[in-house]
Amino acid sequence: MNSPLVAGVPAAGHEPAERRPTDWNTQSMQRRIRRRYAAERRFRLMGLLAVLLSAGFLAFLLVSMLTAGIGGFQRVQVALPIDFPAAQLEVAPAQLATAGADLALSGAGLEGVTGLAAVKAFGEDQPVIAESAWLTVRDAIKADPTLLTRRAALYVPAAPGIEEAYKATGEPAAEQMVQRLKAAGAIRSGFNWGFLTGADSTDPTAVGIWGALKGSLLTMAITLLIAFPVGVLSALYLEEYAPKNRWTDLIEVSINNLAAVPSIIFGLLGLALFLGTFNLPRSAPIVGGLTLALMIMPVIVIAGRNAIKAVPPSIRDAALGVGASPVQVVFHHVLPLALPGILTGTIIGMARALGETAPLLMIGMRAFIVQAPDGLNAPATVLPVQIFLWSDQVSRGFIEKTSAAILVLLAFLLAMNAFAIYLRNRFETRW
């Protein structure tokens, strides 16, 4: 039986058949190609719109926070004339050079002297100076004891109503007082360094974030020192050494479930374990760090396992081939190559812990702290809790302080994320 084709070649005496238009150049195929290209253009357009929408929401958030919080970094001061010889403060100059200077000035009635000077200078109709103004006068006397022998005009913090009227709009009486002070050259504004160096207060003009910021730093340090080594070693063991059986499968499922547990559950665990069982001090950075370490440890384990699993098997085989022991393979080759992913996951977990409020409220880190903590066992609070407490205040003066504290928290989070990107680019290895 003769075949016209052998292995795709026309047999002798047979001419090749005339080519017919195939489906790829027909009109129907051209329409399908145009539809595919149009669908691809629509997909790219939707992706671009999604990016622009996300960037727009981010810009709106940042602009709104900057608009509301930039005033928190500004301080309005009023010149308060005080006749110290007429006040007859019973304070010896020698007492001002001792550690009991604050107590001596407080016992001498300095707060009352400051209030009477304000009433004499500005009247009783409108509060002009803040409740904490006498603290500024106290510090000025400590810095220059000769003030007790003369009359002086000291710049003290303005009252919240005067501060609002000076920055934007306020009550008509406050605005009239501001105009009067401007005409006399007795009011000024500047950067509020006290907001960055002070702690909590009942007076919105005297509050600061350093106490909460230092508490956050101490808490995050405890969290990192506990969660990072335990999480990385757990990931190494589960990925490199643990046998594959039902127990390791149960452990893996439990870790995945713990990563999805609501954060307040870890707060209840910290309350029962660290405060109830171990009797650790309430509202202390060490308790907050231990609680947050339990919360982010599953995240570090999962990120570490994924980073270790991404190391090519050829790296392990090559290291074993040149005589490295299994431990040397893990710590000299696998772990350094997986370190960028592990560090990135750790920083992301730390950023999540920094913004948590619920677990820290459960262990009592919502105390009124007027001084920055001086140790891991000292009473402290953290930035998210401080923001929560200020947002619940009735006074309008706390509104811009809350927004300013949010800006500081956002800057902290952005710095941590930038550090994660730097670590990833610094240690990343391409193969």
GROMACS .gro file of C-alpha atoms in nm:
model
  431
    1MET     CA    1   0.000   0.000   0.000
    2ASN     CA    2   0.158   0.319  -0.119
    3SER     CA    3   0.134   0.620   0.107
    4PRO     CA    4   0.157   0.970  -0.038
    5LEU     CA    5   0.363   1.083   0.264
    6VAL     CA    6   0.651   0.919   0.441
    7ALA     CA    7   0.767   1.091   0.758
    8GLY     CA    8   0.597   1.410   0.649
    9VAL     CA    9   0.769   1.420   0.303
   10PRO     CA   10   0.551   1.401  -0.013
   11ALA     CA   11   0.592   1.073  -0.202
   12ALA     CA   12   0.747   1.068  -0.544
   13GLY     CA   13   0.509   1.175  -0.815
   14HIS     CA   14   0.280   1.363  -0.578
   15GLU     CA   15   0.269   1.742  -0.566
   16PRO     CA   16   0.210   1.911  -0.227
   17ALA     CA   17  -0.147   2.013  -0.165
   18GLU     CA   18  -0.236   2.379  -0.199
   19ARG     CA   19  -0.212   2.560   0.132
   20ARG     CA   20  -0.541   2.673   0.276
   21PRO     CA   21  -0.592   2.961   0.515
   22THR     CA   22  -0.554   2.821   0.863
   23ASP     CA   23  -0.746   2.924   1.171
   24TRP     CA   24  -0.473   3.155   1.304
   25ASN     CA   25  -0.518   3.410   1.025
   26THR     CA   26  -0.892   3.392   0.990
   27GLN     CA   27  -1.115   3.675   1.100
   28SER     CA   28  -1.248   3.481   1.399
   29MET     CA   29  -0.898   3.424   1.534
   30GLN     CA   30  -0.807   3.787   1.481
   31ARG     CA   31  -1.114   3.889   1.680
   32ARG     CA   32  -1.014   3.654   1.963
   33ILE     CA   33  -0.662   3.798   1.964
   34ARG     CA   34  -0.798   4.152   1.979
   35ARG     CA   35  -1.026   4.055   2.270
   36ARG     CA   36  -0.732   3.903   2.457
   37TYR     CA   37  -0.524   4.217   2.406
   38ALA     CA   38  -0.816   4.435   2.517
   39ALA     CA   39  -0.862   4.219   2.829
   40GLU     CA   40  -0.492   4.257   2.907
   41ARG     CA   41  -0.513   4.635   2.871
   42ARG     CA   42  -0.817   4.644   3.101
   43PHE     CA   43  -0.633   4.433   3.357
   44ARG     CA   44  -0.333   4.666   3.351
   45LEU     CA   45  -0.562   4.967   3.383
   46MET     CA   46  -0.744   4.815   3.681
   47GLY     CA   47  -0.411   4.735   3.846
   48LEU     CA   48  -0.294   5.093   3.793
   49LEU     CA   49  -0.621   5.227   3.933
   50ALA     CA   50  -0.588   5.000   4.238
   51VAL     CA   51  -0.236   5.132   4.305
   52LEU     CA   52  -0.350   5.492   4.261
   53LEU     CA   53  -0.648   5.433   4.491
   54SER     CA   54  -0.425   5.283   4.761
   55ALA     CA   55  -0.179   5.569   4.728
   56GLY     CA   56  -0.467   5.816   4.749
   57PHE     CA   57  -0.598   5.663   5.072
   58LEU     CA   58  -0.246   5.666   5.218
   59ALA     CA   59  -0.194   6.029   5.118
   60PHE     CA   60  -0.532   6.121   5.269
   61LEU     CA   61  -0.438   5.949   5.594
   62LEU     CA   62  -0.100   6.119   5.615
   63VAL     CA   63  -0.235   6.464   5.524
   64SER     CA   64  -0.522   6.438   5.773
   65MET     CA   65  -0.287   6.324   6.050
   66LEU     CA   66  -0.036   6.599   5.969
   67THR     CA   67  -0.308   6.864   5.960
   68ALA     CA   68  -0.455   6.753   6.291
   69GLY     CA   69  -0.130   6.671   6.470
   70ILE     CA   70   0.121   6.934   6.361
   71GLY     CA   71  -0.013   7.166   6.630
   72GLY     CA   72   0.086   6.914   6.895
   73PHE     CA   73   0.451   6.990   6.822
   74GLN     CA   74   0.395   7.363   6.878
   75ARG     CA   75   0.380   7.540   7.211
   76VAL     CA   76   0.217   7.874   7.289
   77GLN     CA   77   0.367   8.076   7.576
   78VAL     CA   78   0.252   8.388   7.755
   79ALA     CA   79   0.477   8.641   7.931
   80LEU     CA   80   0.377   8.642   8.298
   81PRO     CA   81   0.515   8.929   8.514
   82ILE     CA   82   0.590   8.819   8.872
   83ASP     CA   83   0.716   9.038   9.155
   84PHE     CA   84   0.912   8.780   9.353
   85PRO     CA   85   1.020   9.011   9.643
   86ALA     CA   86   0.655   9.105   9.701
   87ALA     CA   87   0.557   8.736   9.698
   88GLN     CA   88   0.793   8.674   9.991
   89LEU     CA   89   0.870   8.312   9.909
   90GLU     CA   90   1.028   8.156  10.215
   91VAL     CA   91   1.302   7.974  10.027
   92ALA     CA   92   1.668   8.008  10.108
   93PRO     CA   93   1.906   8.025   9.811
   94ALA     CA   94   2.102   7.739   9.966
   95GLN     CA   95   1.797   7.514   9.939
   96LEU     CA   96   1.784   7.562   9.562
   97ALA     CA   97   2.121   7.390   9.522
   98THR     CA   98   2.005   7.070   9.695
   99ALA     CA   99   1.802   6.775   9.578
  100GLY     CA  100   1.502   6.903   9.775
  101ALA     CA  101   1.466   7.223   9.572
  102ASP     CA  102   1.142   7.107   9.410
  103LEU     CA  103   0.988   7.022   9.745
  104ALA     CA  104   1.103   7.349   9.900
  105LEU     CA  105   0.953   7.560   9.620
  106SER     CA  106   0.630   7.361   9.622
  107GLY     CA  107   0.596   7.402   9.998
  108ALA     CA  108   0.658   7.775   9.972
  109GLY     CA  109   0.334   7.825   9.782
  110LEU     CA  110   0.481   7.890   9.439
  111GLU     CA  111   0.167   7.760   9.268
  112GLY     CA  112  -0.047   8.018   9.447
  113VAL     CA  113   0.199   8.297   9.371
  114THR     CA  114   0.185   8.212   9.000
  115GLY     CA  115  -0.194   8.207   9.000
  116LEU     CA  116  -0.219   8.545   9.178
  117ALA     CA  117   0.029   8.698   8.933
  118ALA     CA  118  -0.184   8.576   8.641
  119VAL     CA  119  -0.502   8.722   8.791
  120LYS     CA  120  -0.328   9.054   8.853
  121ALA     CA  121  -0.186   9.068   8.500
  122PHE     CA  122  -0.477   8.934   8.293
  123GLY     CA  123  -0.786   8.939   8.515
  124GLU     CA  124  -1.020   8.660   8.619
  125ASP     CA  125  -1.255   8.655   8.319
  126GLN     CA  126  -1.043   8.428   8.099
  127PRO     CA  127  -0.783   8.168   8.207
  128VAL     CA  128  -0.462   8.272   8.035
  129ILE     CA  129  -0.193   8.044   8.179
  130ALA     CA  130  -0.197   7.665   8.203
  131GLU     CA  131  -0.234   7.477   8.530
  132SER     CA  132   0.125   7.359   8.497
  133ALA     CA  133   0.265   7.711   8.449
  134TRP     CA  134   0.407   7.714   8.802
  135LEU     CA  135   0.633   7.422   8.707
  136THR     CA  136   0.797   7.645   8.445
  137VAL     CA  137   0.842   7.917   8.706
  138ARG     CA  138   0.992   7.662   8.945
  139ASP     CA  139   1.244   7.548   8.686
  140ALA     CA  140   1.335   7.909   8.606
  141ILE     CA  141   1.404   7.981   8.974
  142LYS     CA  142   1.618   7.669   9.004
  143ALA     CA  143   1.818   7.775   8.699
  144ASP     CA  144   1.854   8.138   8.820
  145PRO     CA  145   1.804   8.185   9.199
  146THR     CA  146   1.852   8.562   9.160
  147LEU     CA  147   1.493   8.579   9.033
  148LEU     CA  148   1.379   8.572   9.397
  149THR     CA  149   1.533   8.918   9.447
  150ARG     CA  150   1.370   9.101   9.157
  151ARG     CA  151   1.067   9.138   8.933
  152ALA     CA  152   1.073   8.939   8.609
  153ALA     CA  153   0.847   8.841   8.319
  154LEU     CA  154   0.869   8.467   8.252
  155TYR     CA  155   0.721   8.288   7.954
  156VAL     CA  156   0.489   8.014   8.079
  157PRO     CA  157   0.255   7.775   7.889
  158ALA     CA  158  -0.072   7.931   7.779
  159ALA     CA  159  -0.407   7.787   7.881
  160PRO     CA  160  -0.570   7.541   7.635
  161GLY     CA  161  -0.833   7.797   7.530
  162ILE     CA  162  -0.569   8.063   7.458
  163GLU     CA  163  -0.357   7.808   7.272
  164GLU     CA  164  -0.648   7.704   7.049
  165ALA     CA  165  -0.741   8.066   6.977
  166TYR     CA  166  -0.380   8.149   6.888
  167LYS     CA  167  -0.336   7.849   6.651
  168ALA     CA  168  -0.675   7.855   6.481
  169THR     CA  169  -1.010   7.965   6.619
  170GLY     CA  170  -1.151   7.955   6.969
  171GLU     CA  171  -1.401   8.120   7.196
  172PRO     CA  172  -1.465   8.493   7.133
  173ALA     CA  173  -1.329   8.586   7.477
  174ALA     CA  174  -1.013   8.382   7.415
  175GLU     CA  175  -0.964   8.540   7.073
  176GLN     CA  176  -0.996   8.888   7.223
  177MET     CA  177  -0.737   8.799   7.487
  178VAL     CA  178  -0.503   8.667   7.218
  179GLN     CA  179  -0.534   8.994   7.025
  180ARG     CA  180  -0.460   9.185   7.345
  181LEU     CA  181  -0.152   8.973   7.415
  182LYS     CA  182  -0.030   9.009   7.056
  183ALA     CA  183  -0.062   9.385   7.077
  184ALA     CA  184   0.144   9.383   7.396
  185GLY     CA  185   0.401   9.142   7.252
  186ALA     CA  186   0.337   8.904   7.540
  187ILE     CA  187   0.261   8.584   7.348
  188ARG     CA  188   0.477   8.363   7.130
  189SER     CA  189   0.490   8.013   6.983
  190GLY     CA  190   0.770   7.767   6.916
  191PHE     CA  191   0.859   7.401   6.894
  192ASN     CA  192   0.726   7.203   7.188
  193TRP     CA  193   1.031   7.014   7.308
  194GLY     CA  194   0.840   6.918   7.619
  195PHE     CA  195   0.611   6.699   7.408
  196LEU     CA  196   0.910   6.484   7.314
  197THR     CA  197   1.074   6.480   7.658
  198GLY     CA  198   0.780   6.472   7.900
  199ALA     CA  199   0.536   6.210   8.023
  200ASP     CA  200   0.160   6.197   8.083
  201SER     CA  201  -0.025   6.474   8.263
  202THR     CA  202  -0.377   6.593   8.334
  203ASP     CA  203  -0.290   6.926   8.168
  204PRO     CA  204  -0.291   6.897   7.785
  205THR     CA  205  -0.029   7.171   7.759
  206ALA     CA  206   0.217   6.972   7.971
  207VAL     CA  207   0.177   6.619   7.830
  208GLY     CA  208   0.463   6.438   7.658
  209ILE     CA  209   0.527   6.110   7.485
  210TRP     CA  210   0.873   6.024   7.613
  211GLY     CA  211   0.733   5.811   7.895
  212ALA     CA  212   0.518   5.606   7.655
  213LEU     CA  213   0.792   5.594   7.392
  214LYS     CA  214   1.048   5.465   7.641
  215GLY     CA  215   0.796   5.208   7.764
  216SER     CA  216   0.746   5.095   7.403
  217LEU     CA  217   1.121   5.065   7.348
  218LEU     CA  218   1.171   4.857   7.663
  219THR     CA  219   0.872   4.637   7.580
  220MET     CA  220   0.990   4.582   7.222
  221ALA     CA  221   1.340   4.498   7.344
  222ILE     CA  222   1.205   4.221   7.569
  223THR     CA  223   0.982   4.098   7.288
  224LEU     CA  224   1.270   4.077   7.040
  225LEU     CA  225   1.515   3.913   7.283
  226ILE     CA  226   1.267   3.634   7.357
  227ALA     CA  227   1.069   3.584   7.037
  228PHE     CA  228   1.352   3.601   6.782
  229PRO     CA  229   1.591   3.328   6.907
  230VAL     CA  230   1.312   3.093   7.017
  231GLY     CA  231   1.122   3.141   6.691
  232VAL     CA  232   1.427   3.094   6.466
  233LEU     CA  233   1.550   2.785   6.652
  234SER     CA  234   1.198   2.637   6.641
  235ALA     CA  235   1.181   2.697   6.267
  236LEU     CA  236   1.523   2.536   6.214
  237TYR     CA  237   1.430   2.229   6.416
  238LEU     CA  238   1.092   2.178   6.250
  239GLU     CA  239   1.232   2.225   5.900
  240GLU     CA  240   1.571   2.052   5.924
  241TYR     CA  241   1.564   1.798   6.208
  242ALA     CA  242   1.210   1.710   6.315
  243PRO     CA  243   1.081   1.374   6.184
  244LYS     CA  244   0.775   1.383   5.964
  245ASN     CA  245   0.503   1.218   6.171
  246ARG     CA  246   0.168   1.298   6.325
  247TRP     CA  247   0.324   1.488   6.615
  248THR     CA  248   0.510   1.734   6.394
  249ASP     CA  249   0.196   1.772   6.182
  250LEU     CA  250   0.003   1.855   6.500
  251ILE     CA  251   0.269   2.107   6.602
  252GLU     CA  252   0.258   2.271   6.258
  253VAL     CA  253  -0.121   2.299   6.267
  254SER     CA  254  -0.105   2.443   6.620
  255ILE     CA  255   0.149   2.708   6.516
  256ASN     CA  256  -0.065   2.810   6.219
  257ASN     CA  257  -0.369   2.834   6.446
  258LEU     CA  258  -0.181   3.040   6.706
  259ALA     CA  259  -0.080   3.290   6.437
  260ALA     CA  260  -0.451   3.354   6.371
  261VAL     CA  261  -0.564   3.380   6.736
  262PRO     CA  262  -0.698   3.729   6.830
  263SER     CA  263  -0.443   3.932   7.022
  264ILE     CA  264  -0.668   3.982   7.324
  265ILE     CA  265  -0.644   3.606   7.392
  266PHE     CA  266  -0.271   3.648   7.446
  267GLY     CA  267  -0.351   3.932   7.685
  268LEU     CA  268  -0.569   3.695   7.889
  269LEU     CA  269  -0.288   3.440   7.880
  270GLY     CA  270  -0.036   3.698   8.005
  271LEU     CA  271  -0.278   3.807   8.277
  272ALA     CA  272  -0.325   3.451   8.401
  273LEU     CA  273   0.033   3.328   8.355
  274PHE     CA  274   0.269   3.618   8.427
  275LEU     CA  275   0.058   3.816   8.674
  276GLY     CA  276  -0.150   3.543   8.832
  277THR     CA  277   0.101   3.256   8.844
  278PHE     CA  278   0.447   3.416   8.846
  279ASN     CA  279   0.336   3.731   9.033
  280LEU     CA  280   0.533   3.966   8.810
  281PRO     CA  281   0.477   4.341   8.861
  282ARG     CA  282   0.167   4.480   8.697
  283SER     CA  283   0.200   4.733   8.415
  284ALA     CA  284   0.572   4.659   8.371
  285PRO     CA  285   0.762   4.640   8.038
  286ILE     CA  286   0.885   4.289   8.119
  287VAL     CA  287   0.527   4.159   8.139
  288GLY     CA  288   0.429   4.342   7.821
  289GLY     CA  289   0.735   4.206   7.639
  290LEU     CA  290   0.666   3.849   7.746
  291THR     CA  291   0.302   3.874   7.639
  292LEU     CA  292   0.385   4.023   7.298
  293ALA     CA  293   0.662   3.765   7.249
  294LEU     CA  294   0.404   3.488   7.283
  295MET     CA  295   0.187   3.668   7.029
  296ILE     CA  296   0.445   3.715   6.751
  297MET     CA  297   0.642   3.394   6.802
  298PRO     CA  298   0.415   3.190   6.567
  299VAL     CA  299   0.460   3.458   6.301
  300ILE     CA  300   0.840   3.434   6.327
  301VAL     CA  301   0.826   3.053   6.315
  302ILE     CA  302   0.613   3.053   6.000
  303ALA     CA  303   0.827   3.318   5.828
  304GLY     CA  304   1.144   3.135   5.931
  305ARG     CA  305   1.023   2.800   5.798
  306ASN     CA  306   0.926   2.953   5.465
  307ALA     CA  307   1.263   3.126   5.435
  308ILE     CA  308   1.453   2.806   5.522
  309LYS     CA  309   1.243   2.604   5.281
  310ALA     CA  310   1.325   2.850   5.001
  311VAL     CA  311   1.699   2.769   5.022
  312PRO     CA  312   1.777   2.538   4.725
  313PRO     CA  313   1.855   2.173   4.816
  314SER     CA  314   2.169   2.200   4.604
  315ILE     CA  315   2.322   2.424   4.873
  316ARG     CA  316   2.278   2.148   5.132
  317ASP     CA  317   2.406   1.877   4.895
  318ALA     CA  318   2.713   2.080   4.800
  319ALA     CA  319   2.799   2.152   5.164
  320LEU     CA  320   2.762   1.786   5.258
  321GLY     CA  321   2.970   1.690   4.954
  322VAL     CA  322   3.269   1.891   5.072
  323GLY     CA  323   3.259   1.729   5.415
  324ALA     CA  324   3.047   1.969   5.626
  325SER     CA  325   2.853   1.819   5.914
  326PRO     CA  326   2.472   1.857   5.924
  327VAL     CA  327   2.503   2.126   6.192
  328GLN     CA  328   2.758   2.316   5.983
  329VAL     CA  329   2.530   2.290   5.681
  330VAL     CA  330   2.246   2.449   5.877
  331PHE     CA  331   2.436   2.727   6.055
  332HIS     CA  332   2.706   2.805   5.795
  333HIS     CA  333   2.502   2.781   5.476
  334VAL     CA  334   2.124   2.745   5.519
  335LEU     CA  335   2.069   2.998   5.797
  336PRO     CA  336   2.275   3.282   5.640
  337LEU     CA  337   2.090   3.239   5.312
  338ALA     CA  338   1.751   3.233   5.488
  339LEU     CA  339   1.836   3.526   5.715
  340PRO     CA  340   1.685   3.802   5.494
  341GLY     CA  341   1.344   3.637   5.494
  342ILE     CA  342   1.365   3.560   5.865
  343LEU     CA  343   1.460   3.918   5.952
  344THR     CA  344   1.187   4.061   5.732
  345GLY     CA  345   0.924   3.841   5.897
  346THR     CA  346   1.060   3.933   6.240
  347ILE     CA  347   1.043   4.308   6.175
  348ILE     CA  348   0.690   4.275   6.039
  349GLY     CA  349   0.590   4.083   6.352
  350MET     CA  350   0.755   4.347   6.570
  351ALA     CA  351   0.566   4.621   6.386
  352ARG     CA  352   0.243   4.435   6.454
  353ALA     CA  353   0.334   4.404   6.821
  354LEU     CA  354   0.418   4.775   6.842
  355GLY     CA  355   0.067   4.869   6.734
  356GLU     CA  356  -0.117   4.631   6.966
  357THR     CA  357  -0.333   4.770   7.244
  358ALA     CA  358  -0.574   4.497   7.356
  359PRO     CA  359  -0.324   4.251   7.513
  360LEU     CA  360  -0.144   4.532   7.697
  361LEU     CA  361  -0.470   4.667   7.836
  362MET     CA  362  -0.539   4.322   7.980
  363ILE     CA  363  -0.212   4.320   8.176
  364GLY     CA  364  -0.266   4.669   8.315
  365MET     CA  365  -0.036   4.883   8.098
  366ARG     CA  366  -0.285   5.169   8.101
  367ALA     CA  367  -0.167   5.331   8.421
  368PHE     CA  368  -0.127   5.708   8.460
  369ILE     CA  369   0.252   5.739   8.433
  370VAL     CA  370   0.394   6.085   8.510
  371GLN     CA  371   0.759   5.976   8.485
  372ALA     CA  372   0.943   5.772   8.227
  373PRO     CA  373   1.014   5.413   8.344
  374ASP     CA  374   1.364   5.360   8.479
  375GLY     CA  375   1.372   4.980   8.449
  376LEU     CA  376   1.200   4.669   8.321
  377ASN     CA  377   0.997   4.634   8.641
  378ALA     CA  378   0.891   4.998   8.670
  379PRO     CA  379   0.531   5.099   8.589
  380ALA     CA  380   0.504   5.199   8.225
  381THR     CA  381   0.271   5.241   7.933
  382VAL     CA  382   0.321   5.221   7.556
  383LEU     CA  383   0.241   5.450   7.265
  384PRO     CA  384  -0.080   5.277   7.141
  385VAL     CA  385  -0.225   5.270   7.493
  386GLN     CA  386  -0.124   5.633   7.551
  387ILE     CA  387  -0.301   5.731   7.230
  388PHE     CA  388  -0.609   5.539   7.341
  389LEU     CA  389  -0.610   5.714   7.680
  390TRP     CA  390  -0.568   6.062   7.531
  391SER     CA  391  -0.843   6.003   7.276
  392ASP     CA  392  -1.083   5.936   7.563
  393GLN     CA  393  -1.013   6.270   7.733
  394VAL     CA  394  -1.283   6.537   7.740
  395SER     CA  395  -1.052   6.837   7.701
  396ARG     CA  396  -1.012   6.961   7.343
  397GLY     CA  397  -0.644   7.020   7.407
  398PHE     CA  398  -0.581   6.644   7.392
  399ILE     CA  399  -0.714   6.614   7.035
  400GLU     CA  400  -0.405   6.750   6.862
  401LYS     CA  401  -0.179   6.575   7.114
  402THR     CA  402  -0.345   6.246   7.017
  403SER     CA  403  -0.285   6.313   6.647
  404ALA     CA  404   0.075   6.415   6.718
  405ALA     CA  405   0.133   6.091   6.909
  406ILE     CA  406  -0.012   5.898   6.613
  407LEU     CA  407   0.243   6.071   6.389
  408VAL     CA  408   0.523   5.959   6.618
  409LEU     CA  409   0.388   5.602   6.612
  410LEU     CA  410   0.363   5.608   6.230
  411ALA     CA  411   0.720   5.737   6.207
  412PHE     CA  412   0.832   5.454   6.435
  413LEU     CA  413   0.652   5.196   6.220
  414LEU     CA  414   0.792   5.341   5.897
  415ALA     CA  415   1.142   5.332   6.045
  416MET     CA  416   1.101   4.965   6.137
  417ASN     CA  417   0.974   4.878   5.788
  418ALA     CA  418   1.258   5.071   5.627
  419PHE     CA  419   1.502   4.880   5.847
  420ALA     CA  420   1.344   4.553   5.730
  421ILE     CA  421   1.390   4.654   5.365
  422TYR     CA  422   1.753   4.747   5.434
  423LEU     CA  423   1.821   4.411   5.598
  424ARG     CA  424   1.659   4.224   5.313
  425ASN     CA  425   1.866   4.408   5.052
  426ARG     CA  426   2.183   4.386   5.265
  427PHE     CA  427   2.181   4.010   5.319
  428GLU     CA  428   1.989   3.894   5.013
  429THR     CA  429   2.178   3.644   4.798
  430ARG     CA  430   2.080   3.564   4.441
  431TRP     CA  431   2.138   3.229   4.280
   0.00000   0.00000   0.00000
